Coordinates of N, CA and C in Angstrom, one line a residue:
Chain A
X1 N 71.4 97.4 207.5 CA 72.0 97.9 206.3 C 73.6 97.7 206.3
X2 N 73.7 97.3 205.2 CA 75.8 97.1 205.0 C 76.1 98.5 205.6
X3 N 77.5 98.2 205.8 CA 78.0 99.5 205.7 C 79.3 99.7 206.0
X4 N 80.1 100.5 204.5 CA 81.6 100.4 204.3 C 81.8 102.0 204.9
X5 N 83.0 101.8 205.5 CA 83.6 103.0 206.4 C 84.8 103.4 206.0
X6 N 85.1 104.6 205.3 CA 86.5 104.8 204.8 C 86.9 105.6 206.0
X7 N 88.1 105.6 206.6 CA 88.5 105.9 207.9 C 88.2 108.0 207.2
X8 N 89.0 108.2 206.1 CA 88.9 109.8 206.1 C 87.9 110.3 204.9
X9 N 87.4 111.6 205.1 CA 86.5 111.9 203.6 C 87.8 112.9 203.1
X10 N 88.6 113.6 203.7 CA 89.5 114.7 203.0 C 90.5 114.0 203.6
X11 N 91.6 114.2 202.7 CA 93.0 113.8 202.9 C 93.7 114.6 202.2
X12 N 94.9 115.0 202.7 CA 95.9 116.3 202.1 C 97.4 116.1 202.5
X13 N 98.2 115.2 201.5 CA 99.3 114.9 201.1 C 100.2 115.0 200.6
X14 N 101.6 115.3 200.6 CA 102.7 115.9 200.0 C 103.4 115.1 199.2
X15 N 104.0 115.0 198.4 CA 104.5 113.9 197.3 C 105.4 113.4 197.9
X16 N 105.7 112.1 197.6 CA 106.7 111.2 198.3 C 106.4 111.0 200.0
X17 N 105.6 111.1 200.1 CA 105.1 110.5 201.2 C 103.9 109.3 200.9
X18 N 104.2 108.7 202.5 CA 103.6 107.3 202.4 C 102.1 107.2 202.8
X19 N 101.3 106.8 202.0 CA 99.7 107.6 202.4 C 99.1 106.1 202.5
X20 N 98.0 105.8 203.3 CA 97.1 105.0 204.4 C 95.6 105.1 203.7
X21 N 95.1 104.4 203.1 CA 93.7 104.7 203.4 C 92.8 103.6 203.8
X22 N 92.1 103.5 204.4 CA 91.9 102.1 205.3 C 90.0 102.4 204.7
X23 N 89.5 100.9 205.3 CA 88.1 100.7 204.6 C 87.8 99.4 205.7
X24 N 86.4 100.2 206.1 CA 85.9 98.8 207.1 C 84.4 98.7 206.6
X25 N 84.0 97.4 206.4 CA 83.3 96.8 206.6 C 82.4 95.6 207.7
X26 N 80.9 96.4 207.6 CA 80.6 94.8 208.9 C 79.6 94.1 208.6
X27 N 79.7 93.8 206.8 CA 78.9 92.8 206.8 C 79.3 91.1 206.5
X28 N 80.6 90.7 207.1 CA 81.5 89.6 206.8 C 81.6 89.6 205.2
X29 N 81.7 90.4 204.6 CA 81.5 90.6 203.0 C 82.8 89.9 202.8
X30 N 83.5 88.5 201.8 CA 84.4 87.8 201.8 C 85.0 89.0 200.3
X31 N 84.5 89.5 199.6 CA 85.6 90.3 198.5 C 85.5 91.9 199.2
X32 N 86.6 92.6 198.4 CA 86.7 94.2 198.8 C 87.5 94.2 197.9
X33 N 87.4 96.2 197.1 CA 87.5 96.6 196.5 C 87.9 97.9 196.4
X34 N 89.3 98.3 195.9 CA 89.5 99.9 195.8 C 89.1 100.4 194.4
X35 N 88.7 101.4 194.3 CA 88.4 101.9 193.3 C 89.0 103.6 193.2
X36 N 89.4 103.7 192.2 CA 89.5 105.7 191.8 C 88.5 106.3 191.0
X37 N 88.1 107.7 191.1 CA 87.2 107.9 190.5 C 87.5 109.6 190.2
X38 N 88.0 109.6 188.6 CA 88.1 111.0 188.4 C 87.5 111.3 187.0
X39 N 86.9 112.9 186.8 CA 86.2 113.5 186.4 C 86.7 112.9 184.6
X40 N 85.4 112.3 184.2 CA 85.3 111.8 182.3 C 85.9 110.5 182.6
X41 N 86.5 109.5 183.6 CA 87.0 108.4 183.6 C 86.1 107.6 184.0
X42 N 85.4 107.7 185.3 CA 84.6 106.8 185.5 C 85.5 106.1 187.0
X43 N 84.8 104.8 186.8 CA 85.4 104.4 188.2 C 86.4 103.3 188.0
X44 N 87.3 103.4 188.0 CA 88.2 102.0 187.7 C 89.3 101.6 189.0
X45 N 89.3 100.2 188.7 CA 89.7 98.8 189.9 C 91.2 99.3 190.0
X46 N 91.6 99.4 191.3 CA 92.8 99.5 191.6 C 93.5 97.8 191.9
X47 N 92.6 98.1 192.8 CA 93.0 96.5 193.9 C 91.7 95.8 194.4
X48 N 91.4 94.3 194.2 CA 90.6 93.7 194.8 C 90.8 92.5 195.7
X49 N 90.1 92.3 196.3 CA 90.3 90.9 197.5 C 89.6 90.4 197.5
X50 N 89.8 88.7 196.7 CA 88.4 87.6 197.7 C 88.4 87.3 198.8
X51 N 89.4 87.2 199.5 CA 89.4 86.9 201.3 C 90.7 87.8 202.0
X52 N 90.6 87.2 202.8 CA 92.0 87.6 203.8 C 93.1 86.8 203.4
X53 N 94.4 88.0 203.1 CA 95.2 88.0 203.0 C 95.4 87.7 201.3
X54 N 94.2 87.6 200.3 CA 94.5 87.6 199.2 C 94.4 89.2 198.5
X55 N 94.9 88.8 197.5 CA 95.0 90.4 196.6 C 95.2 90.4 195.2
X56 N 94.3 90.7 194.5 CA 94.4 90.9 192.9 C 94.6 92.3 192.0
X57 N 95.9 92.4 191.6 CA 95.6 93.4 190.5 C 94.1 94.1 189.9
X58 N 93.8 95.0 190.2 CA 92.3 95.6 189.1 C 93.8 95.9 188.1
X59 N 92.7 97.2 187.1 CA 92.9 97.5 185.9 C 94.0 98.8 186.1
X60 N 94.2 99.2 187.1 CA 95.4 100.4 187.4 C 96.3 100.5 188.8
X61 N 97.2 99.4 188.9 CA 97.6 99.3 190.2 C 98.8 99.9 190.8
X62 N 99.4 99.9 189.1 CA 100.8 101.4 189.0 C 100.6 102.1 190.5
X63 N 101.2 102.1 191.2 CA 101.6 103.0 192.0 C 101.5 102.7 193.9
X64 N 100.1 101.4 193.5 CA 99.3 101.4 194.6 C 99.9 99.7 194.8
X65 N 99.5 99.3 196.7 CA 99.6 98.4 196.7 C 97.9 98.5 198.2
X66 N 98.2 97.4 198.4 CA 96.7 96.7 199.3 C 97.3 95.9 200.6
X67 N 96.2 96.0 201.9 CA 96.7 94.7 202.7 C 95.7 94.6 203.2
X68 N 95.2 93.1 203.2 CA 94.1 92.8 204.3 C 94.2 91.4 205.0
X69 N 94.6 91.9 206.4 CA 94.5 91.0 207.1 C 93.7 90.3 208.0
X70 N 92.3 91.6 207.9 CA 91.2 91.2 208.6 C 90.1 91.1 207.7
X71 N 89.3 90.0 208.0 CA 88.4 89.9 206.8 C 87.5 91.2 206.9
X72 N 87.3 92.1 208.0 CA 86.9 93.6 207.6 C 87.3 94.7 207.1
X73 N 88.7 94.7 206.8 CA 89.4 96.0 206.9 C 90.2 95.3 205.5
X74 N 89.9 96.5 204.3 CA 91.1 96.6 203.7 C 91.5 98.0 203.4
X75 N 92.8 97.7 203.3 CA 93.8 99.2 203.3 C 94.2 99.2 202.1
X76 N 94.2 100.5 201.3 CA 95.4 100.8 199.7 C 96.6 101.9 200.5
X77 N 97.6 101.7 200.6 CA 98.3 102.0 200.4 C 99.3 102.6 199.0
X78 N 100.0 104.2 199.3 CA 100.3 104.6 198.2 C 102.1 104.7 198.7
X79 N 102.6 104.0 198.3 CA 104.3 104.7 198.7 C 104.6 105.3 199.0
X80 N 104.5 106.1 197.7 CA 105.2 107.4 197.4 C 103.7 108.2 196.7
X81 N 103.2 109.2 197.3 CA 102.4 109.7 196.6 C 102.9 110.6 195.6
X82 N 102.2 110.7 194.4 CA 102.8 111.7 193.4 C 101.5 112.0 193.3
X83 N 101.5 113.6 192.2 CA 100.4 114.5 192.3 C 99.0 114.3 191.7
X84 N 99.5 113.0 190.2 CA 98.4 112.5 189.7 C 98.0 111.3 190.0
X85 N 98.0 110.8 191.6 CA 97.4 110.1 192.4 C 96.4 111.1 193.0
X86 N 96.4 112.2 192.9 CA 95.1 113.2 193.2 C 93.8 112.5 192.5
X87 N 92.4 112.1 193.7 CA 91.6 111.8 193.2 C 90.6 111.4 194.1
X88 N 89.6 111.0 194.0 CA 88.3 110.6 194.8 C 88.6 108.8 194.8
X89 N 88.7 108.2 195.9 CA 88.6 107.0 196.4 C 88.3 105.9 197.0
X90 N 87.6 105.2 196.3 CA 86.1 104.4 196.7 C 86.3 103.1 197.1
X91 N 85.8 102.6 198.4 CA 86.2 101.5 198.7 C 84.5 100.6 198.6
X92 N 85.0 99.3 198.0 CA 83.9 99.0 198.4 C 83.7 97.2 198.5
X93 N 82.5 96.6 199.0 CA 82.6 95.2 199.2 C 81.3 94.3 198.5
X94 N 81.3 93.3 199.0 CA 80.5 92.4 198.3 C 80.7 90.6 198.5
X95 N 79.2 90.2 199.2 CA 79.2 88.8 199.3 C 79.4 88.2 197.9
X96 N 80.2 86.8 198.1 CA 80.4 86.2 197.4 C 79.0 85.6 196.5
X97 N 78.0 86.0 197.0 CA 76.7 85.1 196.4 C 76.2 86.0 195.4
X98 N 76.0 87.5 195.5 CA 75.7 88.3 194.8 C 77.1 89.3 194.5
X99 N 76.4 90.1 192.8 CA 77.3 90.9 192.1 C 77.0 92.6 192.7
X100 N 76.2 92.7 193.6 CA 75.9 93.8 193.9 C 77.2 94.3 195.0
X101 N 77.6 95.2 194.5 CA 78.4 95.8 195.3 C 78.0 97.7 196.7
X102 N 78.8 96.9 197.4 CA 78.6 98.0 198.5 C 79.5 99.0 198.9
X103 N 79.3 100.4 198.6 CA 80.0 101.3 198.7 C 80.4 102.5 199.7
X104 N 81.5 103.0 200.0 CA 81.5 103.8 201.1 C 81.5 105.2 200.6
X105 N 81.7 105.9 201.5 CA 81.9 107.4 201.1 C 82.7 108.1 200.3
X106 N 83.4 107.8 200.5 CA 84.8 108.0 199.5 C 86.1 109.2 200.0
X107 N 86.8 109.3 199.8 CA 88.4 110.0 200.5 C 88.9 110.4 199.2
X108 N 88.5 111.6 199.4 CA 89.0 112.7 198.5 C 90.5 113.2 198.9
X109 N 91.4 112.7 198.3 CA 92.8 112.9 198.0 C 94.1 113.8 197.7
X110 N 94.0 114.7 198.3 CA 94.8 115.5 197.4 C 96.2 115.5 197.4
X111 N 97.0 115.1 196.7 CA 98.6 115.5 196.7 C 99.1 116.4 196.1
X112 N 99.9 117.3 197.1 CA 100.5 119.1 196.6 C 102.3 118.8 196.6
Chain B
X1 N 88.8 95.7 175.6 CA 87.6 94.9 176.9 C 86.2 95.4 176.3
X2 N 85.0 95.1 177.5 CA 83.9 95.5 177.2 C 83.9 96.8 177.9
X3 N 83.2 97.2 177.1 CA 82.8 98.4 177.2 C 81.0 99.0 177.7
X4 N 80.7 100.2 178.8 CA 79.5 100.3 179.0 C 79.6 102.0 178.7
X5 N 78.7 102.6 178.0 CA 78.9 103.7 177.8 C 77.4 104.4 178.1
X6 N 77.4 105.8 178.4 CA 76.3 106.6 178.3 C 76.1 107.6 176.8
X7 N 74.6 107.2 176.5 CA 74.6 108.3 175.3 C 74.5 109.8 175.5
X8 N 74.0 110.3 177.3 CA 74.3 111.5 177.5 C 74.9 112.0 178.9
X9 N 76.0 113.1 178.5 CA 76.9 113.7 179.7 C 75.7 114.2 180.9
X10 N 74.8 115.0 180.7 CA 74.4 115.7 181.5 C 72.9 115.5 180.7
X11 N 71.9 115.3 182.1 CA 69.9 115.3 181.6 C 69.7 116.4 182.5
X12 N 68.6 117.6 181.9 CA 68.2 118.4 182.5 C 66.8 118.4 182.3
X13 N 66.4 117.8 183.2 CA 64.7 117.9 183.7 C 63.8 118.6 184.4
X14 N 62.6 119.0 184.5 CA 61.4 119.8 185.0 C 60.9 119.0 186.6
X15 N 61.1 119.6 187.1 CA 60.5 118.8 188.4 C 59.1 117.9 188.1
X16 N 58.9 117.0 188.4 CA 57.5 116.1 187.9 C 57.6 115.6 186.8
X17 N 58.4 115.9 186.0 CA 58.5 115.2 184.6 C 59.0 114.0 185.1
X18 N 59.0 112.8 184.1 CA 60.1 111.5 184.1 C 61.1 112.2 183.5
X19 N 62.1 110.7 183.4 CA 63.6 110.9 183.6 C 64.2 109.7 183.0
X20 N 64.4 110.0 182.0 CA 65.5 108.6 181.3 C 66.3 108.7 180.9
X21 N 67.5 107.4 181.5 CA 68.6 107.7 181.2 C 69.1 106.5 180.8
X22 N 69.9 106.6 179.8 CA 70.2 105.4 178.7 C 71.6 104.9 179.0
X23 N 72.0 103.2 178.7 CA 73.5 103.1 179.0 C 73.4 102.1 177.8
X24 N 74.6 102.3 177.0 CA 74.8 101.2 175.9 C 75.9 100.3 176.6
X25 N 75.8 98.7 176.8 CA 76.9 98.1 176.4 C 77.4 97.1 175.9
X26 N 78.6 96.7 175.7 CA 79.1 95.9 174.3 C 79.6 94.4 174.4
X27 N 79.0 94.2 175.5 CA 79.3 92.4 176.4 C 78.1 91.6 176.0
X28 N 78.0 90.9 175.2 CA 76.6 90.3 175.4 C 76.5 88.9 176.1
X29 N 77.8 88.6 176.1 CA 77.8 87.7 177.9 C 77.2 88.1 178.9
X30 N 77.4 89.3 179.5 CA 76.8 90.0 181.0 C 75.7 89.1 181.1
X31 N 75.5 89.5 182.4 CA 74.0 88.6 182.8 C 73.6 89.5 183.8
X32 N 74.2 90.4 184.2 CA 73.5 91.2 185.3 C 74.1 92.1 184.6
X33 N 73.3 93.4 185.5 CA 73.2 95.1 185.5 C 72.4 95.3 186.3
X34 N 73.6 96.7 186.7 CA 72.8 97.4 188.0 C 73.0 98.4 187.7
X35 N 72.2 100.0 188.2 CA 72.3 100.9 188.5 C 72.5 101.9 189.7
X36 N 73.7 102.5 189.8 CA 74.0 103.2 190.8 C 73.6 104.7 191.0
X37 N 73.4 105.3 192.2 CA 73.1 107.0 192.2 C 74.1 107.3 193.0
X38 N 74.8 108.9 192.6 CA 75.5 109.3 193.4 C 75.7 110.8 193.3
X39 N 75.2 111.2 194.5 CA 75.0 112.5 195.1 C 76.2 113.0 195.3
X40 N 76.8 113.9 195.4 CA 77.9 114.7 195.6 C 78.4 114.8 196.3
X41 N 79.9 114.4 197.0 CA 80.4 114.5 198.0 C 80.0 112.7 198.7
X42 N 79.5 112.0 198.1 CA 79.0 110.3 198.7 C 79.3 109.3 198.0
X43 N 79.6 108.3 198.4 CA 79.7 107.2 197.7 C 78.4 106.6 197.3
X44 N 78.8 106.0 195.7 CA 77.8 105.5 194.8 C 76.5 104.7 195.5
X45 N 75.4 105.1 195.6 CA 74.4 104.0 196.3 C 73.4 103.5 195.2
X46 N 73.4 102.0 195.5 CA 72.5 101.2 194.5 C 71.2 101.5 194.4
X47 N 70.6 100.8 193.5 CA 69.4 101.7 193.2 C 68.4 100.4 192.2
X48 N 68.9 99.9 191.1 CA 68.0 99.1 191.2 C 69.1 98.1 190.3
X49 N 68.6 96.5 190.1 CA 69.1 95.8 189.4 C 68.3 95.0 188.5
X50 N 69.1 94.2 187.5 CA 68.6 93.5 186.7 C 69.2 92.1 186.2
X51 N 68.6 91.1 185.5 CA 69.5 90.0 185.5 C 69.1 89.9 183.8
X52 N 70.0 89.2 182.8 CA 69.7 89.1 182.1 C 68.8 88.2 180.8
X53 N 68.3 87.8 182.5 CA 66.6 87.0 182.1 C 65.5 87.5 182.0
X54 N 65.5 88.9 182.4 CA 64.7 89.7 182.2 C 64.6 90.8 181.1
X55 N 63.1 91.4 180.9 CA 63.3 92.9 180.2 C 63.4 94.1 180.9
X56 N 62.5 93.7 182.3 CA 62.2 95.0 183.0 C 62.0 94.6 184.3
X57 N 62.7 95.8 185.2 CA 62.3 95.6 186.5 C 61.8 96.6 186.9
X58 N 60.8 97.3 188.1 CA 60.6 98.5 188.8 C 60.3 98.1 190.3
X59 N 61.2 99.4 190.7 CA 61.5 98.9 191.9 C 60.5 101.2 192.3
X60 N 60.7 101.3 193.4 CA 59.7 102.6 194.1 C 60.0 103.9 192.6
X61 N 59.7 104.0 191.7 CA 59.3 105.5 191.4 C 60.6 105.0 190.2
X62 N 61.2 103.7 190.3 CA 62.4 103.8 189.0 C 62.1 102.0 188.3
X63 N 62.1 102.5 187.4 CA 62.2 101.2 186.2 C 63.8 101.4 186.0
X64 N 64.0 99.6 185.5 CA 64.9 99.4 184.5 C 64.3 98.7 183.3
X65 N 64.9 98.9 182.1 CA 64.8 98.2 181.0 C 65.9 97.9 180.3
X66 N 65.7 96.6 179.8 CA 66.8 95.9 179.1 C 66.6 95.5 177.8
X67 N 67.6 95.5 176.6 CA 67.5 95.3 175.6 C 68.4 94.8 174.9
X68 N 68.3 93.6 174.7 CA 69.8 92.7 174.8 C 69.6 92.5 173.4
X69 N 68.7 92.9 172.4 CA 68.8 92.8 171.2 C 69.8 93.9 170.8
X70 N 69.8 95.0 171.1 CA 70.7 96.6 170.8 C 71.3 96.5 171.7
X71 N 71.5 95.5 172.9 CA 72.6 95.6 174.2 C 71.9 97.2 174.3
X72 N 71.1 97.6 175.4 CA 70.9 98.7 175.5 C 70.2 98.8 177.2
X73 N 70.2 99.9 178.1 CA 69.6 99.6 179.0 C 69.6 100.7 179.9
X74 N 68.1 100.9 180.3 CA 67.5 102.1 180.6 C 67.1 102.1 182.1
X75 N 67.0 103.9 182.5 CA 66.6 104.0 184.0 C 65.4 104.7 183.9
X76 N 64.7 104.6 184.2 CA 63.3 105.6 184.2 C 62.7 105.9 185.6
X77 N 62.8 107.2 185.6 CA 62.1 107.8 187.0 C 61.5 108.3 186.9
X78 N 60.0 108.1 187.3 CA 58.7 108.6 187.1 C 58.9 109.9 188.4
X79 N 58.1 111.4 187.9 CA 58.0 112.4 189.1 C 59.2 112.6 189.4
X80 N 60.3 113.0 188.8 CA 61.5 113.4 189.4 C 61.3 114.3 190.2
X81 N 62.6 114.3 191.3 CA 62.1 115.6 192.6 C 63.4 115.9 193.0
X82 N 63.7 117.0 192.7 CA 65.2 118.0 193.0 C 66.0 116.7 194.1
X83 N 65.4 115.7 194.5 CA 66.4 115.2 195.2 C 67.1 113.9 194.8
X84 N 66.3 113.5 193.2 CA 67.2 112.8 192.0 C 68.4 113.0 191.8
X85 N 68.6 114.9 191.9 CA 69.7 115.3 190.9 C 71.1 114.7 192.0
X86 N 71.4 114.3 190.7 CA 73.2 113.1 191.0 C 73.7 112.9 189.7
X87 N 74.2 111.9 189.6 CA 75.0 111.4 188.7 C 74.8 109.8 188.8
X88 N 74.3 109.5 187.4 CA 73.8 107.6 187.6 C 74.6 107.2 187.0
X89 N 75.1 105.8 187.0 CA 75.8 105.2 187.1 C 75.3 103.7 186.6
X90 N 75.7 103.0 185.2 CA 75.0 101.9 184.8 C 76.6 100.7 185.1
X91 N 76.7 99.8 185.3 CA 77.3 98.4 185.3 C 76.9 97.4 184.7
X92 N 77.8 96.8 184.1 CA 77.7 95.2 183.8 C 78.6 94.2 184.1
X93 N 77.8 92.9 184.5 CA 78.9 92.0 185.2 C 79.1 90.9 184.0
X94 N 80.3 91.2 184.0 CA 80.8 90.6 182.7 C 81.1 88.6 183.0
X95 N 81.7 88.4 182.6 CA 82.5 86.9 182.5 C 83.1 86.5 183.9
X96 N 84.0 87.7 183.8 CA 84.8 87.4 185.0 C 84.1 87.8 186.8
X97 N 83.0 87.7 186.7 CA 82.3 88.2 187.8 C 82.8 89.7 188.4
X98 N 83.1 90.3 187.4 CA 83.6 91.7 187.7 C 82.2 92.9 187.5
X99 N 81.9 93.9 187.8 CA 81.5 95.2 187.6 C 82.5 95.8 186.6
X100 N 81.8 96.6 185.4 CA 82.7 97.3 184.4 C 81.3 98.6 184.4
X101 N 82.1 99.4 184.9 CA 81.3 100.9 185.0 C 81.0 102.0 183.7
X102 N 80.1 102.5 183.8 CA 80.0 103.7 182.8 C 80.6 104.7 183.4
X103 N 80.5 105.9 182.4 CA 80.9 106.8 182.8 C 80.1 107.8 183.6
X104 N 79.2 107.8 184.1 CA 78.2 108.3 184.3 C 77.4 109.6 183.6
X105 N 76.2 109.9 184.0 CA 75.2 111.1 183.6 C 74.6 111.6 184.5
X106 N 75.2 113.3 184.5 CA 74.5 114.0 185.1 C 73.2 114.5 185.3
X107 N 72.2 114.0 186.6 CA 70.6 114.6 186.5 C 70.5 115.7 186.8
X108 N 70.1 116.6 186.2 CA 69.9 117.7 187.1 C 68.3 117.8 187.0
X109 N 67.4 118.4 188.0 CA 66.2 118.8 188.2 C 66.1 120.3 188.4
X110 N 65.0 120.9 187.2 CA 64.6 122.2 187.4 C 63.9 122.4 188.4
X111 N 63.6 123.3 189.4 CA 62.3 123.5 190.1 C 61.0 124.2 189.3

């Protein structure tokens, strides 16, 4: 079975600090995907990757940026966290051959 | 953009009864859909899919159906059992080989 590994399930942050969230996968999956996920929104693309060392804008990247340098591991990075970066955080991946995507647990966020 | 919507926030069902749960969306490019489950506190797990050469697929205890006349497209779970209750989750892969999510619908099961 795939399986994406978000390094934390709770995370608890102060504003303006510089926050980590890292994402492993082991199934040589060539794309990955950050996603946010809060209550009446649904789930929308932060940051996506077709390989190593690439990175595409999703649909809300305001705030966030990405790095991946290993074809298993991508990271979102937040700068500066502010408070309505509070939210549930889904990493996930996917072979280039199929649309089905693979999802991890998710890192629930909080900045106070 | 396209849009995939649910026609309900929250289903509240009888243990053993089926279970359907409806997603409208407004792409009629897509060519795939999938359905996701997601338990509380977990990330989203797949559950069944469809391509848009089809009407229907069933996969253990869940149908999909597709209705590309009304863009419409359904989950059906025969025998629901308290361990359904989540929150489903319909997708369409649009043009851009992207996933575009609904908002999801809450199952709940009575005992």
């Amino acid at each position: 079975d795939v399986k994406v590994t978000q390094s934390s399930r709770y995370l608890v942050k102060r504003t303006g600090e510089k926050v980590f969230l890292e994402c492993v996968q082991d199934m040589d999956h060539e794309n990955m995907f950050w996603y946010r996920q809060d209550p009446g929104l649904g789930l929308r693309l932060i940051y996506f990757s077709y390989d190593v060392k690439m990175k595409e804008k999703g649909d809300i990247p305001e705030g966030y940026s990405v790095s991946r340098e290993k074809k298993e591991r991508f990271s979102l990075i937040l700068e500066s966290a502010s408070t309505n970066q509070t939210s549930m955080y889904l990493c996930a991946s996917r072979s280039t051959r199929y649309e089905k995507l693979f999802f991890g647990s998710g890192t629930q966020l909080s900045v106070l | 953009g396209e849009s995939v919507g649910l026609h309900l926030p929250t289903l509240s069902v009888q243990e053993g009864d089926n279970s359907i749960i409806n997603c409208a969306y407004s792409n009629s490019a897509s060519d795939y859909f999938i359905w996701y489950k997601q338990e509380s506190g977990k990330g989203p797990q797949f559950i069944i899919d469809i391509r848009s050469n089809m009407d229907k697929r069933q996969g253990q205890r869940v149908t999909v159906l597709l209705n590309k006349t009304v863009k419409h497209l359904s989950l059906q779970i025969a025998a629901t059992q308290p361990g359904d209750s989540a929150v489903y989750f319909c997708a369409e892969n649009n043009a851009g080989n992207m996933l575009t999510f609904g908002g999801g619908t809450r199952l709940m099961v009575k005992p």
